[in-house]
Coordinates of C-alpha atoms and ligand atoms in Angstrom, one line a residue:
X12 CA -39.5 -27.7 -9.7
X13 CA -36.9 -26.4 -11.3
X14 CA -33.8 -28.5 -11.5
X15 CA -30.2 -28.2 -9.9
X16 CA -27.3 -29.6 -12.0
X17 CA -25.0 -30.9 -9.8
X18 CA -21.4 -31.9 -11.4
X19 CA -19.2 -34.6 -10.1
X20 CA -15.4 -35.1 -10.8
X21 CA -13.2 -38.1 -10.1
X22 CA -12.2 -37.2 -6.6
X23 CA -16.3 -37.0 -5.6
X24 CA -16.6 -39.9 -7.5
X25 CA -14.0 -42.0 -5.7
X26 CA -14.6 -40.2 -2.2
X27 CA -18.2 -41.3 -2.2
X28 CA -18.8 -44.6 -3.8
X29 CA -17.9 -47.4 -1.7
X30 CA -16.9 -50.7 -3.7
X31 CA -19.3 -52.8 -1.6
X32 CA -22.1 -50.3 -2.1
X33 CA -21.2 -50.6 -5.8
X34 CA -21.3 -54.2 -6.0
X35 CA -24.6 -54.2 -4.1
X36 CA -26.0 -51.4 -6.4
X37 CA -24.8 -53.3 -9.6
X38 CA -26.2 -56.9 -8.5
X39 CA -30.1 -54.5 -8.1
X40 CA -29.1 -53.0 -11.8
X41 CA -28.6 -56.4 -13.3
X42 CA -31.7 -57.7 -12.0
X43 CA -34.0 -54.1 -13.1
X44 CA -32.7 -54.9 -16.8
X45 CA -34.7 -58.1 -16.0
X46 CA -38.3 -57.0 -14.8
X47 CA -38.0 -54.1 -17.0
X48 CA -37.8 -51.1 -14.4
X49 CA -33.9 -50.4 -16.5
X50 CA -34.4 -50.3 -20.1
X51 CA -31.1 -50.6 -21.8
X52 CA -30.3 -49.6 -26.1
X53 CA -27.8 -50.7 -27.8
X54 CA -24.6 -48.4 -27.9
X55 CA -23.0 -46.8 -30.9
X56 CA -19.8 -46.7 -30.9
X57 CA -17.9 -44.9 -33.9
X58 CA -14.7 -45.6 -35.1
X59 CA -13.0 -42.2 -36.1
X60 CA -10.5 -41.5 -38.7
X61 CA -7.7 -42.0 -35.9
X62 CA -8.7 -45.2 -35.2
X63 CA -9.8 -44.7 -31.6
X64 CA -13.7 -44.8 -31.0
X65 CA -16.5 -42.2 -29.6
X66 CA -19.1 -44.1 -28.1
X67 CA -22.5 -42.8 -26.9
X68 CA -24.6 -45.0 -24.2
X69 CA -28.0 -44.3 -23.2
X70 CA -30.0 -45.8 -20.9
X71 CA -33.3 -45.4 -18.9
X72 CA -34.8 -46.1 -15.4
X73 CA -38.5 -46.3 -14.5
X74 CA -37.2 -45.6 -11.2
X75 CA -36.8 -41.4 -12.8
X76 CA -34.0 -40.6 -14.8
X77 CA -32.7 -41.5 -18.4
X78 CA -29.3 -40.1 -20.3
X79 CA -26.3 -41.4 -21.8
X80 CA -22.9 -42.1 -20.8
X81 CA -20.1 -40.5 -24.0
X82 CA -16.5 -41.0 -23.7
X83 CA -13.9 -41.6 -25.8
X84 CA -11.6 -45.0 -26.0
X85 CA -8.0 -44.5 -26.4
X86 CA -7.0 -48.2 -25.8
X87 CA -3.2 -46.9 -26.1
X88 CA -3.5 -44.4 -23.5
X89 CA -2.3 -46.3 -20.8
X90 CA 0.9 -46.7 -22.5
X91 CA 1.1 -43.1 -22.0
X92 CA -0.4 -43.1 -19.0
X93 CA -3.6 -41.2 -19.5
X94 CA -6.6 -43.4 -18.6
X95 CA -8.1 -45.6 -21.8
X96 CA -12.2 -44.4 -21.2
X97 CA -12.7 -40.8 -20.6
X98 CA -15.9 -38.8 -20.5
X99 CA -18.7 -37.9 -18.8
X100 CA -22.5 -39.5 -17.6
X101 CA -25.1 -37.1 -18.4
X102 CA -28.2 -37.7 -16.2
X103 CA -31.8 -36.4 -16.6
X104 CA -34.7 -36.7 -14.5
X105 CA -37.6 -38.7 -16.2
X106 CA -40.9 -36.1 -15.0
X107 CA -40.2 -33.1 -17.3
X108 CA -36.1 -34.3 -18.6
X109 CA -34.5 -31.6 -16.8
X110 CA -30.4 -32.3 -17.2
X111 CA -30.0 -32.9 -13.4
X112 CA -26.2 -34.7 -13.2
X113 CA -22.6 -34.6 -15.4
X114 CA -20.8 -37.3 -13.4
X115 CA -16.8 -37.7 -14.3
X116 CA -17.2 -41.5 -16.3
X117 CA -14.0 -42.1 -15.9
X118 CA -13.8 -42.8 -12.5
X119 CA -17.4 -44.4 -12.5
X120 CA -16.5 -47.0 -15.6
X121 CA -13.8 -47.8 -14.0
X122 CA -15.3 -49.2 -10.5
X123 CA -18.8 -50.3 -11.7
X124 CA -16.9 -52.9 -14.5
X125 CA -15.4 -54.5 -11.4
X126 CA -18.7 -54.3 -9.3
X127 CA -20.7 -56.2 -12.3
X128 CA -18.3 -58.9 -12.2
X129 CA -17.8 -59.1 -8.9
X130 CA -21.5 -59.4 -8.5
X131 CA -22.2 -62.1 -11.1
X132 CA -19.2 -64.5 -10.0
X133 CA -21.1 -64.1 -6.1
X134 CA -24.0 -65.7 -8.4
X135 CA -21.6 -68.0 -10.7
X136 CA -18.3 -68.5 -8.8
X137 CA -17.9 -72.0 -6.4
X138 CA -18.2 -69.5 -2.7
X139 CA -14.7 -70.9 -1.1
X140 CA -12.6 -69.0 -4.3
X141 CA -9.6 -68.3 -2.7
X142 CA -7.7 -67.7 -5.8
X143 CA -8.0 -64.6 -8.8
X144 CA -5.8 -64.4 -12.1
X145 CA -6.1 -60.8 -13.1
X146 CA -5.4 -61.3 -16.6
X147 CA -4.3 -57.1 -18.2
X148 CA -2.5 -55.3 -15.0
X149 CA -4.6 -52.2 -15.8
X150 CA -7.5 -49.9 -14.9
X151 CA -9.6 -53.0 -14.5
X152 CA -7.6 -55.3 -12.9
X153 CA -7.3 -52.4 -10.1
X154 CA -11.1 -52.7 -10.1
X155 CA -11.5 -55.9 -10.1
X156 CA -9.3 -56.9 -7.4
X157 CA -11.1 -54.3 -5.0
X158 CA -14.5 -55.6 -6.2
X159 CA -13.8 -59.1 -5.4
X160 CA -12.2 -58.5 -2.8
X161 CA -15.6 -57.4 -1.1
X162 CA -16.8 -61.0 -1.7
X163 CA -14.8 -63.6 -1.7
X164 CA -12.3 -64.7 1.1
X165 CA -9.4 -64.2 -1.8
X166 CA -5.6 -65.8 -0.6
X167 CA -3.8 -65.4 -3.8
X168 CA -3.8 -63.3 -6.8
X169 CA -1.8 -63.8 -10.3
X170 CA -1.5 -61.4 -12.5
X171 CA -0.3 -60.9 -16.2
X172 CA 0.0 -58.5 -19.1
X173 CA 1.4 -58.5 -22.7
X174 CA 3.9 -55.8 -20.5
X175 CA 5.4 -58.2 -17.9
X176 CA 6.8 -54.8 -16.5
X177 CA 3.2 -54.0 -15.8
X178 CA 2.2 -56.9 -14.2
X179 CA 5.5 -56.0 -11.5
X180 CA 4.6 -52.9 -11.0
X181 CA 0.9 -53.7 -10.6
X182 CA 1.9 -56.8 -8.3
X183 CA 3.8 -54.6 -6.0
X184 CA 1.8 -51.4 -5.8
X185 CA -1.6 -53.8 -5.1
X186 CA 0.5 -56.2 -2.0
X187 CA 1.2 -52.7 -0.4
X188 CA -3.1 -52.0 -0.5
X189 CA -4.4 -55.2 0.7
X190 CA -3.8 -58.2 3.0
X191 CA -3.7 -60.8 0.3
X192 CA -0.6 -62.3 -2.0
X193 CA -0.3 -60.6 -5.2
X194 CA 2.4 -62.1 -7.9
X195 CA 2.9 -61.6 -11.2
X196 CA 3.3 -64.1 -14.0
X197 CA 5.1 -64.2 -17.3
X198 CA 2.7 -66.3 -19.0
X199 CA -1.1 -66.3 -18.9
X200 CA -1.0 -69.7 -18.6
X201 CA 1.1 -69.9 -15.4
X202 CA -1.4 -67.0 -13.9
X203 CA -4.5 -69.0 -14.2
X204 CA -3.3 -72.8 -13.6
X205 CA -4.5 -72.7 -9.9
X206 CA -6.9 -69.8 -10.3
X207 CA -10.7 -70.3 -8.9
X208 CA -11.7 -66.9 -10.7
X209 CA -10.4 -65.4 -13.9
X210 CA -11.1 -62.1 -15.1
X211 CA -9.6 -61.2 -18.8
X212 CA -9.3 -57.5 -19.0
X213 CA -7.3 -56.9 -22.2
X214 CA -8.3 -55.3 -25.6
X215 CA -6.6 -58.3 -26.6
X216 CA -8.0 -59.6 -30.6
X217 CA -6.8 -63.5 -30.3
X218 CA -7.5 -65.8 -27.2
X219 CA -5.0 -65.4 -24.5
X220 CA -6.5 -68.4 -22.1
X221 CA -7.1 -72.1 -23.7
X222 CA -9.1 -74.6 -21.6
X223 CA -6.9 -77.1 -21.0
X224 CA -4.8 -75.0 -19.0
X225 CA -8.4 -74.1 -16.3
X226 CA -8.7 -75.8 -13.4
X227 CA -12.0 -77.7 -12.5
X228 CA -14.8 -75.4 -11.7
X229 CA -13.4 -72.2 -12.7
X230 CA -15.6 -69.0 -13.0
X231 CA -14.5 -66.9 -15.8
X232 CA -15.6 -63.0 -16.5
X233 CA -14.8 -61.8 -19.3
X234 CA -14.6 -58.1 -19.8
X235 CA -12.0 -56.9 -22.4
X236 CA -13.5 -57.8 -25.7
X237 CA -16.3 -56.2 -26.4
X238 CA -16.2 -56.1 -30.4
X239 CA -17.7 -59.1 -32.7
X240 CA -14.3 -59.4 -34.1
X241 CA -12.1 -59.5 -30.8
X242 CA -11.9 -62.4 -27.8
X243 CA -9.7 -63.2 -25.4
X244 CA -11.7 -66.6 -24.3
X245 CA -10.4 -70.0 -26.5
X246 CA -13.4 -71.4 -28.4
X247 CA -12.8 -74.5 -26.5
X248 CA -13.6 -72.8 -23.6
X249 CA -16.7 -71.1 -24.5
X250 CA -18.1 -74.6 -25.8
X251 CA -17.4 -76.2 -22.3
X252 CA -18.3 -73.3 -20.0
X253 CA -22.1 -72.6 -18.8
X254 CA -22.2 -69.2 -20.5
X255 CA -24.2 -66.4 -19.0
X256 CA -24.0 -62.6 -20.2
X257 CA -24.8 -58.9 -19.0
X258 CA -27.1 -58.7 -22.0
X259 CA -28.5 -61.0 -24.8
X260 CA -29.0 -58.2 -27.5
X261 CA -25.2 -57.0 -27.0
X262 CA -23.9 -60.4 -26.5
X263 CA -26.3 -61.1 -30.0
X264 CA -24.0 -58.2 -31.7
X265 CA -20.9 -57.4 -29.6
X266 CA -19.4 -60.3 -28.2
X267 CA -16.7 -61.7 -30.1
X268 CA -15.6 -64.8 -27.6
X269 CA -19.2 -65.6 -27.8
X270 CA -19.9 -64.5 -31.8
X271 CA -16.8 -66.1 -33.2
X272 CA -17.2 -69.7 -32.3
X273 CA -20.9 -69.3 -33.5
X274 CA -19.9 -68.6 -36.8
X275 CA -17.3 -71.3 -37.3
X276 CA -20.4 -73.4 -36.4
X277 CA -19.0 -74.4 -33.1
X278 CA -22.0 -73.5 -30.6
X279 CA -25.0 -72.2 -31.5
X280 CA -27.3 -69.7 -30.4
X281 CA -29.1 -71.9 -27.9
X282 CA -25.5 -72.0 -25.8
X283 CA -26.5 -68.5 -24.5
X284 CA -28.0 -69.7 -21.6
X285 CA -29.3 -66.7 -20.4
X286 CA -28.2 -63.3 -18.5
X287 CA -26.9 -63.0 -15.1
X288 CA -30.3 -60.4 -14.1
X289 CA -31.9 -63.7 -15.0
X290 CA -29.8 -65.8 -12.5
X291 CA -30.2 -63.2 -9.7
X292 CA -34.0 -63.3 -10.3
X293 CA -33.5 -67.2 -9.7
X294 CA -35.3 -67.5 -13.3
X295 CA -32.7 -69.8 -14.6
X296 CA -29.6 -71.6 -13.0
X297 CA -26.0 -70.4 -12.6
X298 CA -23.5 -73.3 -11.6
X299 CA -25.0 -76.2 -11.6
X300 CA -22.5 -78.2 -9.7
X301 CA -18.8 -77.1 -8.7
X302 CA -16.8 -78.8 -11.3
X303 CA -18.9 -76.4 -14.2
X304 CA -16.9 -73.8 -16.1
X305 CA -18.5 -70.5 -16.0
X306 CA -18.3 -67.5 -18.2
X307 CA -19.6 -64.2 -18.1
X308 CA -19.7 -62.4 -20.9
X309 CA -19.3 -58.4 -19.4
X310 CA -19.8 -55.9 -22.8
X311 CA -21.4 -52.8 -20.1
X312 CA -24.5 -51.5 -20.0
X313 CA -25.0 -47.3 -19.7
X314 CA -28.0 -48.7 -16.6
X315 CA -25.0 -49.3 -14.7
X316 CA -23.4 -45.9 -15.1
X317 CA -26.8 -44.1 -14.8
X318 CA -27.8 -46.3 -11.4
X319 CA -24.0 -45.1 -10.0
X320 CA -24.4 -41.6 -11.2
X321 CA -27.9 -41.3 -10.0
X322 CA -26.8 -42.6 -6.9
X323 CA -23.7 -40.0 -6.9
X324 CA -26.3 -37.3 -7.6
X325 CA -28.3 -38.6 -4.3
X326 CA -25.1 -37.9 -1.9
X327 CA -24.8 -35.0 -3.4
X328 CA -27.8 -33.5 -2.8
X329 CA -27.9 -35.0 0.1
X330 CA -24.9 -33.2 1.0
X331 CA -25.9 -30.1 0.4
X332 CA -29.0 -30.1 2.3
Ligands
NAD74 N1 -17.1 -54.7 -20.4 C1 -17.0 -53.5 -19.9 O1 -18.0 -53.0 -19.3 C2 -15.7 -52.7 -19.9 C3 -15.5 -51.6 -19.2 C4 -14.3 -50.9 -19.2 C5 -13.2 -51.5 -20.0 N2 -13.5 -52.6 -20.7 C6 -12.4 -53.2 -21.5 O2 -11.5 -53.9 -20.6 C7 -10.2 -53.8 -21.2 C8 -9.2 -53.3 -20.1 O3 -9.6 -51.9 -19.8 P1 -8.6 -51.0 -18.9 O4 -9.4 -49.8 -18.6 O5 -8.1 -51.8 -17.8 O6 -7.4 -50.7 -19.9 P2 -5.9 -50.3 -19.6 O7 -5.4 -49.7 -20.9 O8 -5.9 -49.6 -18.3 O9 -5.2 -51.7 -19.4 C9 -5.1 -52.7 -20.4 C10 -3.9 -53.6 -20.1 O10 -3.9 -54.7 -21.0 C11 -2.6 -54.9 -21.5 N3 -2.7 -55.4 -22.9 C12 -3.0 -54.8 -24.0 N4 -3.0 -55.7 -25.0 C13 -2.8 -56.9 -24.5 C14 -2.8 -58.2 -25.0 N5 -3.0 -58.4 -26.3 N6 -2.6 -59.2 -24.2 C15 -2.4 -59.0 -22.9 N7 -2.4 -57.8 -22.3 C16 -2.6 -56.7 -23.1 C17 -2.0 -53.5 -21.5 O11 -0.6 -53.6 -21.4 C18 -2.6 -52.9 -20.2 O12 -1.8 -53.1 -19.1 C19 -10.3 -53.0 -22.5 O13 -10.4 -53.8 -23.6 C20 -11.6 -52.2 -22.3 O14 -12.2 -51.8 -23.5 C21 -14.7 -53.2 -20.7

């Protein structure tokens, strides 16, 4: 049968997908990767002469479509105020790859990040969090705020930014949207002394949280770095924390809080402990009592995008009928 293209923008995009419904869809994603239903490739992601990067991210699902997500990564854009990912999710049906889907990726990258970590700290996290640091007051820590939201009963939220102007603005814009506290701090330090989550969503290069500063039992996600030669997570933290990842091949390439203190010999390989599809699947353990430090290592995986768009593409058509 031949196929209709249907074509999404933002405003379908954030119309349609629900965050819990996202979470929900992202925790099912994480465990496919596992049993092999999602098969996810490395990316490639070019560095162009102006220093900003094209990136191309394909994926495929047994359960019928493939394609790639491409966008473009402007990590200054938000200082400009034009979003720092934009592109598109091309999606194919797998029976005769028919182009069925361009989904806005924009939109989508920005709530599934949040959804992936909100569903791995509901597998790492101690359950009674009550308290986020949003470290970076931008596109993500929007996401990740609603995300978590969904699952933990959350009383206060600290946030901070290299901009402290940010971190205001972000602080008051966010205590207007939801029932819970929302201040901003000048120091990272002061954001995450009392936190029970963290989530580091900067492009920062050099560590911006140290481990003596954490509080006992603290779940970290770590999102922001997703180059070998960038981390925002202390080596001292990484060598303390039960570390878990979205994916061991990009984790094996990509991650630089996890690649850096392996090469100055201070873990080794074996302190990958595994991926969080694997936790959900029950194959190995998360926490294994509530005073652990967790990290997960987010780099993003184009199975998540696909599974959203593919879901997007279902509504749709749905829609339409
Ligand atoms: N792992 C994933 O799946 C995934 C998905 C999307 C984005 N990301 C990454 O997450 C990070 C945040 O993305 P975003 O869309 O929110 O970007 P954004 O540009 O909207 O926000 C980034 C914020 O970080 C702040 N910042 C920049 N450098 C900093 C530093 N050194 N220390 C502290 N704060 C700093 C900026 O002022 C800005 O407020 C980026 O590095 C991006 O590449 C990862």
């Amino acid at each position: 049968m031949k196929q209709q293209l249907v074509v999404l923008d933002e405003s379908f995009v954030e119309e349609h997908l629900d965050m819990k419904t996202c979470v929900d869809l992202m925790a099912q994603t994480l465990e496919n990767v596992e049993t092999g239903e999602d098969v996810q490739y490395l990316r490639t992601a070019i560095k162009m002469p102006n220093d900003n990067i094209l990136g191309l991210m394909p994926g495929y699902s047994n359960a019928g479509y493939f394609g790639t997500k491409i966008l473009s990564v402007y990590l200054q854009n938000s200082q400009e105020g034009y979003p720092s990912h934009q592109g598109q999710i091309l999606i194919f049906e797998k029976e005769h790859g028919q182009l069925k889907g361009v989904v806005d990726a924009t939109s989508v990258t920005q709530l599934r990040t949040g959804a992936v970590s909100a569903a791995a700290s509901k597998v790492l996290a101690n359950p009674d969090s009550a308290s986020l640091a949003l470290l970076g007051a931008g596109e993500q820590g929007e996401s990740h705020l609603q995300a978590l939201l969904t699952q933990f009963p959350l009383e206060q939220v600290t946030v901070w930014d290299k901009n402290f102007e940010r971190a205001q603005e972000f602080a008051r814009k966010e205590n207007e949207k939801y029932p819970v506290s929302v201040t901003a701090c000048q120091t990272s330090q002061e954001a995450v002394k009392d936190a029970d989550i963290i989530c580091t969503l900067t492009p920062a290069k050099t560590p911006i949280i140290e481990a003596d500063w954490l509080k006992s039992g603290v779940h970290i996600n770590a999102v922001g770095a997703c180059t070998p030669d960038s981390r925002e997570l202390a080596a001292d933290i990484v060598k303390q924390a039960r570390f878990f990842g979205d994916n061991e091949e990009s984790v094996m390439h990509e991650a630089g809080d996890f690649l850096l203190p392996l090469a100055d010999g201070l873990i080794t390989k074996d302190h990958f402990l595994g991926t969080i599809g694997q936790v959900l699947q029950g194959e190995i353990s998360g926490r294994l009592n509530k005073k652990d430090i967790t990290v997960f290592e987010a780099l993003g995986m184009a199975v998540e995008d696909l599974a959203v768009a593919n879901y997007l593409c279902q509504v749709a058509n749905n829609l339409e009928e």
